Amino acid sequence: MRRLREKLVPLAGLLTLAYLLLPNVVVTVFSFNDPVGRFNYSWQEFSTAAWRDPCGVADLCGSLALSLQLAAWATLGATVLGTMIAFALVRYRFRARGAVNSLIFLPMSMPEVVMAASLLTLFLNMGAELGFLTVLIAHVMFCLSFVVVAVKARVLSMDPRLEEAARDLYAGPVQTFLRVTLPIAAPGIAAGALLAFALSFDDFIITNFNAGSTVTFPMFVWGSAQRGTPVQINVIGTAMFVIAVLLVVAGQLLAARRKRTEHLR
């Protein structure tokens, strides 16, 4: 019983991980399917035709490129603004600071459909033409909160004595920020940026309300599902999953290597 209890937690973790990865396995398997008809929902026979021509479906790669571009700009805007807001909330005391801290969590807790309808109402009242720009503004807005939370947690854990030591060594404000503050805060900023990119690329509800005639990759997948799901969608999904896993593995390896180097020193 003692051995069973010791292995119960790792076993539960492995089962949970397998459950979470099961949809990705299904997507990967069906990316090699050669379906009969429009829908790729039942296995027919093995084929690599979709992998050889991932852009074989009209507008698929165009919507993918648009989503990547939108996510990149939204990540840049949310990361820059979120980092400045996080430093301001941690380092400075001002009126309504508590209220701002509370309001930061509203986009994270509010249902997406409510936020989407509110943004649509705002854009229509402003007379803005729905399209790429309105979607970008909406994405920056809801990604901002996640960046602020990630960066704020990192800034709170920073030792202010390091910056004081840099100033004692005659480093100016810019040098202190670039050589001391920014490198220490970089992991939190990177985490917020990666989270913002994933949320922006994956968003459907807010995008669908405010996109107008703009079609992102999630909207293309939803529209294709109504008429028939092409195998190329599974190919793109599998490629994105593999790239994400490789990035995580590379990050872990770099972190382990850095720790070994610091230990040897």
Tab-separated table of C-alpha atoms in Angstrom:
chain	number	residue	atom	x	y	z
A	1	MET	CA	0.000	0.000	0.000
A	2	ARG	CA	2.858	2.372	0.758
A	3	ARG	CA	4.397	1.804	-2.681
A	4	LEU	CA	0.985	2.270	-4.252
A	5	ARG	CA	0.518	5.597	-2.464
A	6	GLU	CA	3.975	6.749	-3.566
A	7	LYS	CA	3.217	5.977	-7.203
A	8	LEU	CA	-0.364	7.240	-7.122
A	9	VAL	CA	0.476	10.915	-7.668
A	10	PRO	CA	2.888	10.318	-10.613
A	11	LEU	CA	0.384	7.883	-12.128
A	12	ALA	CA	-2.449	10.418	-11.801
A	13	GLY	CA	-0.222	13.044	-13.393
A	14	LEU	CA	0.619	10.787	-16.340
A	15	LEU	CA	-3.044	9.891	-16.867
A	16	THR	CA	-4.029	13.569	-16.782
A	17	LEU	CA	-1.284	14.417	-19.275
A	18	ALA	CA	-2.399	11.585	-21.569
A	19	TYR	CA	-5.990	12.834	-21.379
A	20	LEU	CA	-4.898	16.379	-22.284
A	21	LEU	CA	-2.761	15.191	-25.193
A	22	LEU	CA	-5.357	12.811	-26.617
A	23	PRO	CA	-6.988	15.450	-28.914
A	24	ASN	CA	-3.549	16.330	-30.299
A	25	VAL	CA	-2.891	12.667	-31.035
A	26	VAL	CA	-6.223	12.402	-32.873
A	27	VAL	CA	-5.460	15.530	-34.913
A	28	THR	CA	-2.023	14.155	-35.808
A	29	VAL	CA	-3.362	10.745	-36.830
A	30	PHE	CA	-6.105	12.226	-39.019
A	31	SER	CA	-3.611	14.540	-40.725
A	32	PHE	CA	-2.460	11.374	-42.546
A	33	ASN	CA	-5.976	10.316	-43.506
A	34	ASP	CA	-7.426	10.178	-47.005
A	35	PRO	CA	-11.122	10.763	-46.290
A	36	VAL	CA	-14.006	9.891	-48.547
A	37	GLY	CA	-16.278	12.908	-48.929
A	38	ARG	CA	-15.973	16.318	-47.339
A	39	PHE	CA	-15.605	15.404	-43.664
A	40	ASN	CA	-12.416	14.060	-42.106
A	41	TYR	CA	-14.135	12.320	-39.189
A	42	SER	CA	-13.573	8.616	-39.923
A	43	TRP	CA	-10.365	6.809	-40.831
A	44	GLN	CA	-10.140	5.563	-44.410
A	45	GLU	CA	-6.541	5.016	-45.464
A	46	PHE	CA	-3.034	6.365	-44.860
A	47	SER	CA	-1.952	9.248	-47.090
A	48	THR	CA	0.650	12.036	-47.028
A	49	ALA	CA	-1.072	14.095	-49.742
A	50	ALA	CA	-2.171	16.804	-47.304
A	51	TRP	CA	1.362	17.124	-45.902
A	52	ARG	CA	2.776	17.516	-49.407
A	53	ASP	CA	0.296	20.308	-50.170
A	54	PRO	CA	-0.691	22.052	-46.886
A	55	CYS	CA	-1.975	25.116	-48.767
A	56	GLY	CA	-4.107	23.044	-51.127
A	57	VAL	CA	-7.310	24.498	-49.684
A	58	ALA	CA	-8.208	27.984	-50.877
A	59	ASP	CA	-7.595	30.785	-48.348
A	60	LEU	CA	-6.235	28.431	-45.666
A	61	CYS	CA	-2.658	29.694	-45.704
A	62	GLY	CA	-3.886	33.246	-46.206
A	63	SER	CA	-5.959	33.080	-43.029
A	64	LEU	CA	-3.035	31.433	-41.211
A	65	ALA	CA	-0.658	34.216	-42.265
A	66	LEU	CA	-3.216	36.808	-41.174
A	67	SER	CA	-3.568	35.172	-37.745
A	68	LEU	CA	0.209	35.050	-37.297
A	69	GLN	CA	0.528	38.702	-38.272
A	70	LEU	CA	-2.322	39.707	-35.976
A	71	ALA	CA	-0.887	37.705	-33.070
A	72	ALA	CA	2.581	39.211	-33.585
A	73	TRP	CA	1.315	42.813	-33.532
A	74	ALA	CA	-1.047	42.120	-30.623
A	75	THR	CA	1.782	40.506	-28.668
A	76	LEU	CA	4.074	43.459	-29.309
A	77	GLY	CA	1.473	46.012	-28.260
A	78	ALA	CA	0.259	44.084	-25.207
A	79	THR	CA	3.807	43.286	-24.041
A	80	VAL	CA	5.051	46.879	-24.255
A	81	LEU	CA	1.970	48.366	-22.587
A	82	GLY	CA	1.616	45.531	-20.066
A	83	THR	CA	5.262	45.776	-18.982
A	84	MET	CA	4.984	49.518	-18.380
A	85	ILE	CA	1.726	49.085	-16.463
A	86	ALA	CA	3.208	46.292	-14.326
A	87	PHE	CA	6.249	48.408	-13.367
A	88	ALA	CA	4.005	51.382	-12.608
A	89	LEU	CA	1.721	49.327	-10.351
A	90	VAL	CA	4.631	47.795	-8.423
A	91	ARG	CA	7.113	50.674	-8.207
A	92	TYR	CA	4.898	53.751	-7.845
A	93	ARG	CA	2.204	54.910	-5.454
A	94	PHE	CA	-0.642	56.928	-6.950
A	95	ARG	CA	-4.354	57.544	-6.467
A	96	ALA	CA	-6.695	54.765	-7.586
A	97	ARG	CA	-3.798	52.301	-7.644
A	98	GLY	CA	-5.946	49.696	-5.912
A	99	ALA	CA	-8.787	50.257	-8.357
A	100	VAL	CA	-6.435	49.840	-11.317
A	101	ASN	CA	-5.118	46.595	-9.822
A	102	SER	CA	-8.677	45.323	-9.585
A	103	LEU	CA	-9.687	46.485	-13.054
A	104	ILE	CA	-6.723	44.639	-14.584
A	105	PHE	CA	-8.433	41.340	-13.765
A	106	LEU	CA	-11.759	42.258	-15.405
A	107	PRO	CA	-10.848	41.108	-18.954
A	108	MET	CA	-9.588	37.814	-17.490
A	109	SER	CA	-12.777	37.126	-15.560
A	110	MET	CA	-15.353	38.545	-17.977
A	111	PRO	CA	-17.041	36.106	-20.409
A	112	GLU	CA	-15.625	36.541	-23.901
A	113	VAL	CA	-19.036	36.958	-25.492
A	114	VAL	CA	-19.779	39.926	-23.199
A	115	MET	CA	-16.447	41.543	-24.013
A	116	ALA	CA	-16.927	40.873	-27.724
A	117	ALA	CA	-20.393	42.459	-27.770
A	118	SER	CA	-19.165	45.453	-25.752
A	119	LEU	CA	-16.248	46.059	-28.107
A	120	LEU	CA	-18.519	45.731	-31.121
A	121	THR	CA	-20.876	48.322	-29.627
A	122	LEU	CA	-17.944	50.658	-28.964
A	123	PHE	CA	-16.590	50.363	-32.499
A	124	LEU	CA	-20.016	50.866	-34.075
A	125	ASN	CA	-20.712	53.941	-31.948
A	126	MET	CA	-17.325	55.346	-32.959
A	127	GLY	CA	-18.119	54.708	-36.615
A	128	ALA	CA	-15.046	52.505	-37.006
A	129	GLU	CA	-14.903	50.133	-39.945
A	130	LEU	CA	-14.646	46.546	-38.730
A	131	GLY	CA	-11.530	44.801	-39.952
A	132	PHE	CA	-7.908	44.074	-39.086
A	133	LEU	CA	-7.434	47.226	-36.993
A	134	THR	CA	-10.508	46.669	-34.796
A	135	VAL	CA	-9.496	43.050	-34.203
A	136	LEU	CA	-5.975	44.165	-33.305
A	137	ILE	CA	-7.272	46.710	-30.780
A	138	ALA	CA	-9.540	44.069	-29.243
A	139	HIS	CA	-6.714	41.524	-28.998
A	140	VAL	CA	-4.330	43.999	-27.382
A	141	MET	CA	-7.026	44.848	-24.856
A	142	PHE	CA	-7.741	41.321	-23.628
A	143	CYS	CA	-4.087	40.182	-23.842
A	144	LEU	CA	-2.956	43.171	-21.791
A	145	SER	CA	-4.230	41.775	-18.498
A	146	PHE	CA	-2.344	38.494	-18.873
A	147	VAL	CA	0.909	40.307	-19.629
A	148	VAL	CA	0.473	42.624	-16.643
A	149	VAL	CA	-0.114	39.709	-14.273
A	150	ALA	CA	2.913	37.763	-15.554
A	151	VAL	CA	5.302	40.728	-15.488
A	152	LYS	CA	3.966	42.033	-12.184
A	153	ALA	CA	4.675	38.711	-10.464
A	154	ARG	CA	8.265	38.855	-11.712
A	155	VAL	CA	8.787	42.495	-10.719
A	156	LEU	CA	7.469	41.825	-7.219
A	157	SER	CA	10.136	39.139	-6.726
A	158	MET	CA	12.999	41.420	-7.828
A	159	ASP	CA	15.517	42.575	-5.223
A	160	PRO	CA	15.608	46.407	-5.309
A	161	ARG	CA	19.107	46.343	-3.782
A	162	LEU	CA	20.519	45.205	-7.131
A	163	GLU	CA	19.334	48.397	-8.798
A	164	GLU	CA	20.596	50.449	-5.846
A	165	ALA	CA	24.000	48.808	-6.223
A	166	ALA	CA	24.051	49.684	-9.925
A	167	ARG	CA	23.285	53.322	-9.130
A	168	ASP	CA	26.014	53.328	-6.447
A	169	LEU	CA	28.409	52.227	-9.194
A	170	TYR	CA	27.465	55.354	-11.194
A	171	ALA	CA	25.097	53.646	-13.630
A	172	GLY	CA	22.514	56.023	-15.054
A	173	PRO	CA	18.772	55.274	-15.122
A	174	VAL	CA	18.923	53.919	-18.674
A	175	GLN	CA	21.984	51.746	-17.963
A	176	THR	CA	20.402	50.424	-14.771
A	177	PHE	CA	17.227	49.511	-16.587
A	178	LEU	CA	18.935	47.881	-19.587
A	179	ARG	CA	21.696	46.043	-17.705
A	180	VAL	CA	19.994	45.138	-14.422
A	181	THR	CA	16.220	45.584	-14.354
A	182	LEU	CA	15.332	44.329	-17.822
A	183	PRO	CA	17.420	41.108	-17.711
A	184	ILE	CA	15.901	40.184	-14.352
A	185	ALA	CA	12.355	40.926	-15.527
A	186	ALA	CA	12.926	39.235	-18.911
A	187	PRO	CA	11.502	35.790	-17.925
A	188	GLY	CA	8.225	37.373	-16.820
A	189	ILE	CA	8.064	39.543	-19.934
A	190	ALA	CA	8.758	36.521	-22.149
A	191	ALA	CA	6.093	34.475	-20.364
A	192	GLY	CA	3.550	37.251	-20.818
A	193	ALA	CA	4.460	37.654	-24.484
A	194	LEU	CA	4.127	33.925	-25.206
A	195	LEU	CA	0.786	33.820	-23.417
A	196	ALA	CA	-0.447	36.858	-25.341
A	197	PHE	CA	0.620	35.325	-28.664
A	198	ALA	CA	-1.168	32.054	-27.921
A	199	LEU	CA	-4.349	33.799	-26.759
A	200	SER	CA	-4.427	36.144	-29.738
A	201	PHE	CA	-3.786	33.430	-32.307
A	202	ASP	CA	-6.376	31.119	-30.770
A	203	ASP	CA	-9.183	33.619	-30.169
A	204	PHE	CA	-12.445	33.108	-32.028
A	205	ILE	CA	-15.357	34.750	-30.178
A	206	ILE	CA	-13.992	38.303	-29.869
A	207	THR	CA	-12.488	38.093	-33.352
A	208	ASN	CA	-15.728	36.863	-34.913
A	209	PHE	CA	-17.685	39.784	-33.465
A	210	ASN	CA	-15.243	42.489	-34.576
A	211	ALA	CA	-13.575	41.117	-37.716
A	212	GLY	CA	-15.976	42.311	-40.388
A	213	SER	CA	-14.806	40.663	-43.608
A	214	THR	CA	-11.427	39.699	-42.110
A	215	VAL	CA	-11.003	35.915	-41.781
A	216	THR	CA	-8.449	34.572	-39.309
A	217	PHE	CA	-7.386	30.947	-39.023
A	218	PRO	CA	-9.814	30.047	-36.178
A	219	MET	CA	-12.647	31.621	-38.180
A	220	PHE	CA	-11.569	29.677	-41.261
A	221	VAL	CA	-11.603	26.417	-39.273
A	222	TRP	CA	-15.078	27.177	-37.912
A	223	GLY	CA	-16.401	28.037	-41.369
A	224	SER	CA	-14.825	24.931	-42.896
A	225	ALA	CA	-16.407	22.728	-40.256
A	226	GLN	CA	-19.833	23.766	-41.548
A	227	ARG	CA	-19.074	22.603	-45.082
A	228	GLY	CA	-16.480	19.891	-44.527
A	229	THR	CA	-13.189	19.742	-42.667
A	230	PRO	CA	-10.168	19.489	-44.994
A	231	VAL	CA	-7.220	17.354	-43.913
A	232	GLN	CA	-4.921	20.366	-44.284
A	233	ILE	CA	-6.406	21.837	-41.106
A	234	ASN	CA	-5.119	18.810	-39.210
A	235	VAL	CA	-1.732	19.267	-40.877
A	236	ILE	CA	-1.484	22.906	-39.740
A	237	GLY	CA	-2.644	21.979	-36.240
A	238	THR	CA	-0.077	19.164	-35.982
A	239	ALA	CA	2.727	21.413	-37.224
A	240	MET	CA	1.822	24.101	-34.684
A	241	PHE	CA	1.729	21.549	-31.867
A	242	VAL	CA	5.129	20.131	-32.822
A	243	ILE	CA	6.661	23.615	-33.039
A	244	ALA	CA	5.259	24.511	-29.601
A	245	VAL	CA	6.649	21.307	-28.066
A	246	LEU	CA	10.069	21.920	-29.626
A	247	LEU	CA	10.132	25.466	-28.253
A	248	VAL	CA	9.265	24.229	-24.756
A	249	VAL	CA	11.904	21.478	-24.916
A	250	ALA	CA	14.506	23.964	-26.191
A	251	GLY	CA	13.653	26.341	-23.351
A	252	GLN	CA	13.999	23.582	-20.762
A	253	LEU	CA	17.334	22.477	-22.198
A	254	LEU	CA	18.671	26.032	-22.196
A	255	ALA	CA	17.525	26.526	-18.596
A	256	ALA	CA	19.167	23.266	-17.515
A	257	ARG	CA	22.371	24.215	-19.309
A	258	ARG	CA	22.382	27.627	-17.640
A	259	LYS	CA	21.943	26.033	-14.226
A	260	ARG	CA	24.825	23.624	-14.849
A	261	THR	CA	27.040	26.513	-15.941
A	262	GLU	CA	26.180	28.526	-12.825
A	263	HIS	CA	26.791	25.478	-10.638
A	264	LEU	CA	30.254	24.928	-12.149
A	265	ARG	CA	31.133	28.544	-11.513
